[in-house]
CSV table of C-alpha atoms in Angstrom, one decimal:
chain,number,residue,atom,x,y,z
A,1,UNK,CA,53.5,38.1,-31.7
A,2,UNK,CA,54.6,41.4,-33.1
A,3,UNK,CA,56.0,42.6,-29.8
A,4,UNK,CA,58.8,39.9,-29.8
A,5,UNK,CA,61.9,40.3,-31.8
A,6,UNK,CA,63.6,37.5,-33.2
A,7,UNK,CA,66.6,37.7,-30.9
A,8,UNK,CA,64.1,37.3,-27.9
A,9,UNK,CA,62.6,34.4,-29.3
A,10,UNK,CA,66.0,32.5,-29.8
A,11,UNK,CA,67.5,30.7,-26.7
A,12,UNK,CA,70.9,32.0,-25.5
A,13,UNK,CA,73.9,30.4,-27.2
A,14,UNK,CA,74.9,28.4,-24.0
A,15,UNK,CA,71.5,26.9,-23.8
A,16,UNK,CA,71.4,26.2,-27.4
A,17,UNK,CA,74.9,24.4,-27.3
A,18,UNK,CA,73.9,22.5,-24.3
A,19,UNK,CA,70.8,21.1,-25.9
A,20,UNK,CA,73.0,20.0,-28.8
A,21,UNK,CA,75.4,18.1,-26.7
A,22,UNK,CA,72.5,16.6,-24.8
A,23,UNK,CA,70.9,15.5,-28.2
A,24,UNK,CA,74.4,13.9,-29.0
A,25,UNK,CA,74.6,12.1,-25.9
A,26,UNK,CA,71.1,10.7,-26.2
A,27,UNK,CA,71.8,9.6,-29.9
A,28,UNK,CA,74.3,7.4,-28.7
A,29,UNK,CA,71.9,5.4,-26.5
A,30,UNK,CA,70.5,2.1,-28.1
A,31,UNK,CA,67.2,2.4,-30.0
A,32,UNK,CA,65.1,0.9,-27.0
A,33,UNK,CA,66.7,3.0,-24.5
A,34,UNK,CA,66.0,6.4,-26.8
A,35,UNK,CA,62.4,5.1,-27.2
A,36,UNK,CA,62.2,4.9,-23.5
A,37,UNK,CA,63.5,8.2,-22.9
A,38,UNK,CA,61.3,9.6,-25.7
A,39,UNK,CA,58.1,8.2,-24.4
A,40,UNK,CA,59.1,9.4,-20.8
A,41,UNK,CA,60.5,12.9,-21.3
A,42,UNK,CA,59.0,14.0,-24.8
A,43,UNK,CA,55.5,12.3,-24.7
A,44,UNK,CA,55.3,12.8,-21.1
A,45,UNK,CA,54.0,9.3,-20.3
A,46,UNK,CA,54.0,7.9,-16.9
A,47,UNK,CA,56.2,4.9,-16.2
A,48,UNK,CA,53.3,2.4,-16.2
A,49,UNK,CA,52.1,3.5,-19.9
A,50,UNK,CA,55.6,3.4,-21.0
A,51,UNK,CA,56.0,0.0,-19.7
A,52,UNK,CA,52.9,-1.3,-21.4
A,53,UNK,CA,54.0,0.1,-24.7
A,54,UNK,CA,57.5,-1.6,-24.5
A,55,UNK,CA,56.2,-4.6,-23.1
A,56,UNK,CA,58.0,-4.2,-19.8
A,57,UNK,CA,56.9,-3.9,-16.2
A,58,UNK,CA,56.8,-0.4,-14.5
A,59,UNK,CA,59.5,-1.5,-12.1
A,60,UNK,CA,61.8,-2.3,-15.3
A,61,UNK,CA,60.9,1.0,-16.8
A,62,UNK,CA,61.9,2.8,-13.5
A,63,UNK,CA,65.2,1.0,-13.1
A,64,UNK,CA,66.2,1.5,-16.7
A,65,UNK,CA,65.3,5.1,-16.6
A,66,UNK,CA,67.4,5.6,-13.5
A,67,UNK,CA,70.4,3.9,-15.1
A,68,UNK,CA,69.9,6.0,-18.3
A,69,UNK,CA,69.9,9.3,-16.3
A,70,UNK,CA,73.0,8.2,-14.4
A,71,UNK,CA,74.9,7.3,-17.5
A,72,UNK,CA,73.8,10.4,-19.3
A,73,UNK,CA,74.8,12.5,-16.4
A,74,UNK,CA,78.1,10.8,-16.2
A,75,UNK,CA,78.6,11.1,-19.9
A,76,UNK,CA,77.7,14.9,-19.6
A,77,UNK,CA,80.4,15.6,-17.2
A,78,UNK,CA,82.9,13.4,-19.0
A,79,UNK,CA,82.3,15.7,-22.1
A,80,UNK,CA,82.7,19.0,-20.7
């Protein structure tokens, strides 16, 4: 789109920095935990779909995802 400048298309620096920090926190997760988060939040699969791909139950995915979100949140506040 010719009406959008390069500056308009780039997220503000604070948002960019937060994304890098979150990416770093996620990279510290185990490979199976990263895969679970990727399937749920990047590929937007349901808990049931994610469970099927990972060989888990929907309840196991739900509980693990909740644990991971709590851990990431705690790590986020510890880092900042």
